[in-house]
PDB file of C-alpha atoms in Angstrom:
ATOM      1  CA  MET A  24     130.361  84.135 129.348  1.00 48.00           C
ATOM      2  CA  LYS A  25     128.884  83.877 126.259  1.00 48.00           C
ATOM      3  CA  ALA A  26     127.060  80.436 127.339  1.00 46.00           C
ATOM      4  CA  LEU A  27     125.559  82.819 130.289  1.00 50.00           C
ATOM      5  CA  ILE A  28     124.601  86.571 128.062  1.00 51.00           C
ATOM      6  CA  SER A  29     123.497  85.310 124.099  1.00 49.00           C
ATOM      7  CA  GLN A  30     124.047  88.620 123.013  1.00 59.00           C
ATOM      8  CA  ASP A  31     126.655  90.406 121.107  1.00 71.00           C
ATOM      9  CA  LYS A  32     129.382  92.196 123.532  1.00 75.00           C
ATOM     10  CA  PRO A  33     128.524  89.944 126.349  1.00 80.00           C
ATOM     11  CA  VAL A  34     131.271  91.816 128.525  1.00 85.00           C
ATOM     12  CA  LYS A  35     130.454  95.112 127.751  1.00 87.00           C
ATOM     13  CA  ARG A  36     126.488  94.613 127.814  1.00 89.00           C
ATOM     14  CA  LEU A  37     127.096  92.636 131.426  1.00 91.00           C
ATOM     15  CA  ALA A  38     129.318  96.524 132.614  1.00 91.00           C
ATOM     16  CA  ILE A  39     126.249  97.845 132.315  1.00 91.00           C
ATOM     17  CA  PHE A  40     123.371  95.424 133.565  1.00 92.00           C
ATOM     18  CA  ILE A  41     125.421  95.558 136.661  1.00 93.00           C
ATOM     19  CA  LEU A  42     125.488  99.848 136.357  1.00 94.00           C
ATOM     20  CA  GLY A  43     121.947 100.294 136.071  1.00 93.00           C
ATOM     21  CA  LEU A  44     121.130  97.791 139.115  1.00 94.00           C
ATOM     22  CA  LEU A  45     123.845  99.818 141.081  1.00 96.00           C
ATOM     23  CA  ILE A  46     122.188 103.071 140.325  1.00 95.00           C
ATOM     24  CA  MET A  47     118.162 101.452 140.817  1.00 94.00           C
ATOM     25  CA  SER A  48     119.607  99.937 144.240  1.00 95.00           C
ATOM     26  CA  LEU A  49     121.014 103.538 145.275  1.00 96.00           C
ATOM     27  CA  GLY A  50     117.254 104.979 143.805  1.00 95.00           C
ATOM     28  CA  ILE A  51     115.458 102.718 146.452  1.00 95.00           C
ATOM     29  CA  VAL A  52     117.952 103.916 149.120  1.00 96.00           C
ATOM     30  CA  LEU A  53     116.700 106.705 149.057  1.00 96.00           C
ATOM     31  CA  VAL A  54     113.826 106.483 148.984  1.00 95.00           C
ATOM     32  CA  ILE A  55     113.201 103.976 151.452  1.00 95.00           C
ATOM     33  CA  THR A  56     115.852 106.773 153.515  1.00 95.00           C
ATOM     34  CA  ALA A  57     113.051 109.337 152.608  1.00 94.00           C
ATOM     35  CA  ASN A  58     110.602 107.621 154.770  1.00 93.00           C
ATOM     36  CA  LEU A  59     108.173 108.423 152.635  1.00 93.00           C
ATOM     37  CA  GLY A  60     106.912 105.270 151.567  1.00 91.00           C
ATOM     38  CA  SER A  61     107.936 103.152 149.498  1.00 90.00           C
ATOM     39  CA  ALA A  62     107.692 101.094 146.277  1.00 90.00           C
ATOM     40  CA  PRO A  63     105.004  97.623 147.323  1.00 91.00           C
ATOM     41  CA  TRP A  64     107.933  95.247 146.805  1.00 91.00           C
ATOM     42  CA  ASP A  65     110.185  97.246 149.081  1.00 93.00           C
ATOM     43  CA  ILE A  66     107.155  97.977 151.675  1.00 95.00           C
ATOM     44  CA  LEU A  67     107.495  93.591 152.217  1.00 95.00           C
ATOM     45  CA  ASN A  68     111.639  93.534 152.285  1.00 95.00           C
ATOM     46  CA  ILE A  69     111.042  96.520 155.012  1.00 96.00           C
ATOM     47  CA  GLY A  70     108.160  94.683 156.934  1.00 95.00           C
ATOM     48  CA  LEU A  71     109.746  91.110 156.825  1.00 96.00           C
ATOM     49  CA  HIS A  72     112.892  92.869 158.115  1.00 96.00           C
ATOM     50  CA  ILE A  73     111.083  94.350 160.791  1.00 95.00           C
ATOM     51  CA  GLN A  74     109.027  90.834 162.271  1.00 95.00           C
ATOM     52  CA  PHE A  75     111.877  88.815 160.874  1.00 94.00           C
ATOM     53  CA  GLY A  76     115.733  90.727 161.848  1.00 89.00           C
ATOM     54  CA  LEU A  77     118.108  90.088 158.777  1.00 92.00           C
ATOM     55  CA  THR A  78     118.454  93.190 156.365  1.00 95.00           C
ATOM     56  CA  ILE A  79     116.751  94.317 153.840  1.00 95.00           C
ATOM     57  CA  GLY A  80     118.668  93.214 151.326  1.00 95.00           C
ATOM     58  CA  SER A  81     119.240  90.103 152.530  1.00 96.00           C
ATOM     59  CA  TRP A  82     114.826  89.478 152.209  1.00 95.00           C
ATOM     60  CA  ALA A  83     115.345  91.324 148.691  1.00 94.00           C
ATOM     61  CA  ILE A  84     117.341  88.361 147.746  1.00 94.00           C
ATOM     62  CA  ILE A  85     115.090  86.238 149.290  1.00 94.00           C
ATOM     63  CA  VAL A  86     111.889  87.264 148.120  1.00 93.00           C
ATOM     64  CA  GLY A  87     113.583  87.886 144.568  1.00 90.00           C
ATOM     65  CA  PHE A  88     114.934  83.370 144.512  1.00 91.00           C
ATOM     66  CA  LEU A  89     111.148  82.921 145.479  1.00 91.00           C
ATOM     67  CA  ILE A  90     109.940  84.632 143.362  1.00 90.00           C
ATOM     68  CA  LEU A  91     112.219  82.589 140.305  1.00 89.00           C
ATOM     69  CA  LEU A  92     111.330  79.193 142.006  1.00 90.00           C
ATOM     70  CA  ILE A  93     107.537  79.601 141.917  1.00 88.00           C
ATOM     71  CA  ALA A  94     108.041  81.276 138.376  1.00 86.00           C
ATOM     72  CA  ALA A  95     110.433  78.366 136.812  1.00 87.00           C
ATOM     73  CA  ILE A  96     107.648  76.243 138.339  1.00 89.00           C
ATOM     74  CA  LEU A  97     104.625  77.473 136.693  1.00 86.00           C
ATOM     75  CA  SER A  98     106.799  78.280 133.264  1.00 82.00           C
ATOM     76  CA  LYS A  99     108.623  75.095 133.768  1.00 82.00           C
ATOM     77  CA  LYS A 100     111.999  76.867 132.433  1.00 82.00           C
ATOM     78  CA  LEU A 101     115.188  77.494 134.523  1.00 82.00           C
ATOM     79  CA  PRO A 102     115.125  81.320 135.076  1.00 80.00           C
ATOM     80  CA  GLN A 103     117.249  83.415 133.036  1.00 79.00           C
ATOM     81  CA  PHE A 104     121.241  84.359 134.129  1.00 82.00           C
ATOM     82  CA  GLY A 105     120.357  88.186 133.939  1.00 83.00           C
ATOM     83  CA  ALA A 106     117.442  87.515 136.567  1.00 85.00           C
ATOM     84  CA  LEU A 107     119.589  85.739 139.069  1.00 87.00           C
ATOM     85  CA  LEU A 108     122.613  88.452 138.696  1.00 90.00           C
ATOM     86  CA  ASN A 109     119.354  90.759 139.520  1.00 90.00           C
ATOM     87  CA  MET A 110     118.077  89.272 142.951  1.00 88.00           C
ATOM     88  CA  VAL A 111     121.850  89.250 144.160  1.00 92.00           C
ATOM     89  CA  LEU A 112     123.430  92.077 142.476  1.00 94.00           C
ATOM     90  CA  VAL A 113     120.596  94.652 143.998  1.00 93.00           C
ATOM     91  CA  GLY A 114     119.985  93.185 147.734  1.00 94.00           C
ATOM     92  CA  ALA A 115     123.653  92.822 148.039  1.00 96.00           C
ATOM     93  CA  PHE A 116     123.886  96.492 146.823  1.00 96.00           C
ATOM     94  CA  ILE A 117     120.913  97.941 148.772  1.00 96.00           C
ATOM     95  CA  ASP A 118     122.628  96.884 152.514  1.00 96.00           C
ATOM     96  CA  LEU A 119     125.697  98.584 150.649  1.00 96.00           C
ATOM     97  CA  PHE A 120     124.288 102.009 150.018  1.00 96.00           C
ATOM     98  CA  LEU A 121     122.098 101.110 153.308  1.00 94.00           C
ATOM     99  CA  LEU A 122     125.692 100.977 155.484  1.00 94.00           C
ATOM    100  CA  LEU A 123     127.106 104.400 154.204  1.00 93.00           C
ATOM    101  CA  PRO A 124     127.709 106.622 157.076  1.00 91.00           C
ATOM    102  CA  PHE A 125     125.673 109.749 156.042  1.00 89.00           C
ATOM    103  CA  MET A 126     122.848 107.532 155.097  1.00 93.00           C
ATOM    104  CA  ASN A 127     120.426 109.002 156.733  1.00 93.00           C
ATOM    105  CA  THR A 128     116.847 110.010 156.770  1.00 94.00           C
ATOM    106  CA  PRO A 129     116.303 114.228 157.253  1.00 93.00           C
ATOM    107  CA  SER A 130     114.537 116.201 159.678  1.00 91.00           C
ATOM    108  CA  SER A 131     112.511 117.892 157.153  1.00 92.00           C
ATOM    109  CA  LEU A 132     109.909 117.311 155.835  1.00 94.00           C
ATOM    110  CA  TYR A 133     110.388 119.597 152.576  1.00 93.00           C
ATOM    111  CA  GLN A 134     114.267 117.974 152.436  1.00 95.00           C
ATOM    112  CA  LYS A 135     112.780 114.248 152.514  1.00 95.00           C
ATOM    113  CA  TRP A 136     110.043 114.890 149.874  1.00 96.00           C
ATOM    114  CA  ILE A 137     113.733 115.908 147.821  1.00 95.00           C
ATOM    115  CA  MET A 138     115.438 112.875 148.633  1.00 96.00           C
ATOM    116  CA  PHE A 139     112.448 110.684 147.804  1.00 96.00           C
ATOM    117  CA  LEU A 140     111.875 112.432 144.491  1.00 95.00           C
ATOM    118  CA  ILE A 141     115.621 112.073 143.757  1.00 96.00           C
ATOM    119  CA  GLY A 142     115.679 109.092 145.274  1.00 95.00           C
ATOM    120  CA  LEU A 143     112.722 107.721 142.426  1.00 94.00           C
ATOM    121  CA  ILE A 144     114.425 109.177 139.556  1.00 94.00           C
ATOM    122  CA  ILE A 145     118.336 107.373 139.568  1.00 95.00           C
ATOM    123  CA  MET A 146     115.881 104.096 140.334  1.00 92.00           C
ATOM    124  CA  GLY A 147     114.323 104.895 136.731  1.00 90.00           C
ATOM    125  CA  TYR A 148     116.922 105.364 135.167  1.00 93.00           C
ATOM    126  CA  GLY A 149     119.214 103.004 137.105  1.00 92.00           C
ATOM    127  CA  MET A 150     115.959 100.785 135.437  1.00 88.00           C
ATOM    128  CA  GLY A 151     116.302 101.907 131.821  1.00 89.00           C
ATOM    129  CA  ILE A 152     120.414 100.866 131.508  1.00 92.00           C
ATOM    130  CA  TYR A 153     119.748  97.875 133.224  1.00 88.00           C
ATOM    131  CA  ILE A 154     117.064  97.530 130.935  1.00 86.00           C
ATOM    132  CA  SER A 155     119.094  98.376 128.257  1.00 88.00           C
ATOM    133  CA  ALA A 156     121.053  96.588 127.840  1.00 87.00           C
ATOM    134  CA  LYS A 157     119.131  93.461 127.549  1.00 83.00           C
ATOM    135  CA  LEU A 158     120.075  90.515 129.587  1.00 84.00           C
ATOM    136  CA  GLY A 159     116.787  89.551 131.090  1.00 75.00           C
ATOM    137  CA  ALA A 160     113.821  90.470 133.890  1.00 71.00           C
ATOM    138  CA  GLY A 161     114.230  91.168 137.179  1.00 77.00           C
ATOM    139  CA  PRO A 162     112.363  88.635 139.170  1.00 82.00           C
ATOM    140  CA  ARG A 163     109.618  90.225 139.473  1.00 80.00           C
ATOM    141  CA  ASP A 164     109.251  90.911 135.657  1.00 77.00           C
ATOM    142  CA  SER A 165     109.632  87.085 135.276  1.00 78.00           C
ATOM    143  CA  LEU A 166     106.768  86.287 137.749  1.00 81.00           C
ATOM    144  CA  MET A 167     104.422  89.043 135.770  1.00 79.00           C
ATOM    145  CA  ILE A 168     105.212  87.578 132.072  1.00 77.00           C
ATOM    146  CA  VAL A 169     104.851  84.121 133.243  1.00 82.00           C
ATOM    147  CA  LEU A 170     101.410  84.699 134.928  1.00 82.00           C
ATOM    148  CA  SER A 171     100.314  87.210 132.721  1.00 79.00           C
ATOM    149  CA  GLU A 172     100.497  84.041 129.770  1.00 79.00           C
ATOM    150  CA  LYS A 173      99.742  81.615 132.910  1.00 79.00           C
ATOM    151  CA  PHE A 174      96.594  82.750 133.224  1.00 79.00           C
ATOM    152  CA  GLY A 175      95.550  84.761 130.125  1.00 78.00           C
ATOM    153  CA  GLY A 176      95.723  88.786 131.249  1.00 73.00           C
ATOM    154  CA  SER A 177      96.964  91.491 130.785  1.00 74.00           C
ATOM    155  CA  ILE A 178     100.628  92.593 131.613  1.00 67.00           C
ATOM    156  CA  ALA A 179      99.278  95.557 133.627  1.00 69.00           C
ATOM    157  CA  LYS A 180      96.231  93.548 135.420  1.00 78.00           C
ATOM    158  CA  THR A 181      98.787  91.096 136.699  1.00 81.00           C
ATOM    159  CA  ARG A 182     101.169  93.802 137.304  1.00 78.00           C
ATOM    160  CA  LEU A 183      98.796  95.759 139.337  1.00 80.00           C
ATOM    161  CA  PHE A 184      97.403  92.400 141.269  1.00 85.00           C
ATOM    162  CA  MET A 185     100.785  91.724 142.211  1.00 85.00           C
ATOM    163  CA  GLU A 186     101.797  94.854 143.759  1.00 86.00           C
ATOM    164  CA  ALA A 187      97.909  95.084 145.373  1.00 89.00           C
ATOM    165  CA  ILE A 188      99.016  91.438 147.537  1.00 91.00           C
ATOM    166  CA  VAL A 189     102.520  92.706 147.840  1.00 92.00           C
ATOM    167  CA  LEU A 190     101.053  96.080 149.196  1.00 92.00           C
ATOM    168  CA  VAL A 191      98.455  94.541 151.718  1.00 93.00           C
ATOM    169  CA  ILE A 192     101.376  91.626 153.194  1.00 95.00           C
ATOM    170  CA  GLY A 193     103.918  94.014 152.913  1.00 94.00           C
ATOM    171  CA  TRP A 194     101.280  97.028 155.430  1.00 94.00           C
ATOM    172  CA  MET A 195     100.600  94.199 157.330  1.00 95.00           C
ATOM    173  CA  LEU A 196     103.714  93.519 158.657  1.00 95.00           C
ATOM    174  CA  GLY A 197     104.672  96.843 159.047  1.00 94.00           C
ATOM    175  CA  GLY A 198     106.411  98.191 155.765  1.00 92.00           C
ATOM    176  CA  PRO A 199     106.268 101.976 155.734  1.00 90.00           C
ATOM    177  CA  VAL A 200     102.509 102.916 153.796  1.00 92.00           C
ATOM    178  CA  SER A 201     102.741 106.613 153.252  1.00 90.00           C
ATOM    179  CA  TRP A 202     102.087 109.599 150.979  1.00 91.00           C
ATOM    180  CA  GLY A 203     105.119 108.163 149.274  1.00 90.00           C
ATOM    181  CA  THR A 204     103.726 105.639 147.876  1.00 90.00           C
ATOM    182  CA  ILE A 205     101.270 106.945 145.754  1.00 89.00           C
ATOM    183  CA  ILE A 206     103.616 109.104 144.222  1.00 90.00           C
ATOM    184  CA  TYR A 207     105.485 106.315 143.413  1.00 89.00           C
ATOM    185  CA  ALA A 208     102.827 104.405 141.927  1.00 86.00           C
ATOM    186  CA  VAL A 209     101.869 107.952 139.642  1.00 84.00           C
ATOM    187  CA  LEU A 210     105.200 108.651 138.718  1.00 87.00           C
ATOM    188  CA  ILE A 211     107.808 104.836 138.401  1.00 83.00           C
ATOM    189  CA  GLY A 212     106.176 104.017 135.023  1.00 80.00           C
ATOM    190  CA  ARG A 213     106.160 108.037 133.356  1.00 84.00           C
ATOM    191  CA  ILE A 214     110.357 108.283 134.063  1.00 87.00           C
ATOM    192  CA  VAL A 215     111.361 104.473 133.060  1.00 84.00           C
ATOM    193  CA  GLY A 216     109.054 105.211 129.955  1.00 84.00           C
ATOM    194  CA  TRP A 217     111.798 108.338 129.360  1.00 88.00           C
ATOM    195  CA  SER A 218     114.898 106.588 130.824  1.00 87.00           C
ATOM    196  CA  ILE A 219     114.600 103.398 128.538  1.00 85.00           C
ATOM    197  CA  PRO A 220     114.674 104.723 125.114  1.00 88.00           C
ATOM    198  CA  GLN A 221     117.963 106.952 126.547  1.00 90.00           C
ATOM    199  CA  CYS A 222     119.409 104.428 127.972  1.00 90.00           C
ATOM    200  CA  THR A 223     118.801 102.161 125.284  1.00 90.00           C
ATOM    201  CA  LYS A 224     120.144 104.911 123.132  1.00 91.00           C
ATOM    202  CA  TRP A 225     123.260 105.503 125.140  1.00 90.00           C
ATOM    203  CA  THR A 226     123.828 101.776 125.683  1.00 89.00           C
ATOM    204  CA  ASN A 227     123.996 101.289 120.993  1.00 90.00           C
ATOM    205  CA  TYR A 228     125.707 103.885 121.185  1.00 89.00           C
ATOM    206  CA  ILE A 229     129.214 102.710 124.224  1.00 86.00           C
ATOM    207  CA  LEU A 230     127.987  99.130 122.546  1.00 84.00           C
ATOM    208  CA  ASN A 231     128.629 100.142 118.507  1.00 85.00           C
ATOM    209  CA  ARG A 232     131.329 102.633 119.752  1.00 71.00           C
ATOM    210  CA  ASN A 233     134.182 100.509 118.708  1.00 57.00           C
ATOM    211  CA  GLU A 234     132.987  99.436 115.625  1.00 53.00           C
ATOM    212  CA  ARG A 235     132.616 102.767 114.688  1.00 49.00           C
ATOM    213  CA  THR A 236     136.342 103.554 115.175  1.00 48.00           C
ATOM    214  CA  VAL A 237     137.541 100.681 113.504  1.00 43.00           C
ATOM    215  CA  ASN A 238     135.319 101.554 110.906  1.00 49.00           C
ATOM    216  CA  ASN A 239     136.335 105.846 110.685  1.00 48.00           C
ATOM    217  CA  ILE A 240     139.817 104.197 110.721  1.00 44.00           C
ATOM    218  CA  HIS A 241     139.332 102.184 108.104  1.00 46.00           C
ATOM    219  CA  GLN A 242     137.645 104.843 105.495  1.00 50.00           C
ATOM    220  CA  HIS A 243     140.347 107.523 106.686  1.00 44.00           C
ATOM    221  CA  ASN A 244     142.725 104.673 105.137  1.00 48.00           C
ATOM    222  CA  MET A 245     141.677 104.228 101.911  1.00 47.00           C
ATOM    223  CA  GLU A 246     140.939 107.860 101.533  1.00 47.00           C
ATOM    224  CA  GLN A 247     145.114 108.190 101.798  1.00 48.00           C
ATOM    225  CA  GLU A 248     145.452 105.715  99.639  1.00 52.00           C
ATOM    226  CA  ALA A 249     142.909 107.036  97.085  1.00 50.00           C
ATOM    227  CA  LYS A 250     145.498 110.628  97.416  1.00 52.00           C
TER     228      LYS A 250
END
């Protein structure tokens, strides 16, 4: 484990990382189920599902693998453990949540928007939690960083270029592009911007809790001896 995760407290970090991916996947599925438009990469996965079968989660894994392969070829580096785990678990979690019997599209537009917005917030905080574990970027972020370094563009422009291409391909395959796609583009950055500092603070508290307990006990013992 320590060889794969070059961080202190690897077990705790891995647990937080997986929890974040689980929460993020729930948010993704709520957004998809609301049927008001999805994120570009989810639109691509849904489009592939419509055209070629397999589950949406399966396509998330396949596309993630291809993305990591391209990033590895361009950077001439093996993918990080976190990126590989991200690719597999997110796809598996998406399919798991989609199988839940109560995960159905609401009948009214009002309820659809509530589901969509709740899903968006959950997705953003899931991202914040898994990022706070510091086990590496996901497949899409890995490719974004490599392309930015390779061709000299900014991270923001590279991400915009990538997602625009993916959005068009997903739309051509029949993926759901609608007002929700625009709302996602406008809000997700702000939500993640709020969630990362909060989740990082929470993660640091969890990671250092045992150390604080030991220090408090040690300090208490010293005070008792002094008396």
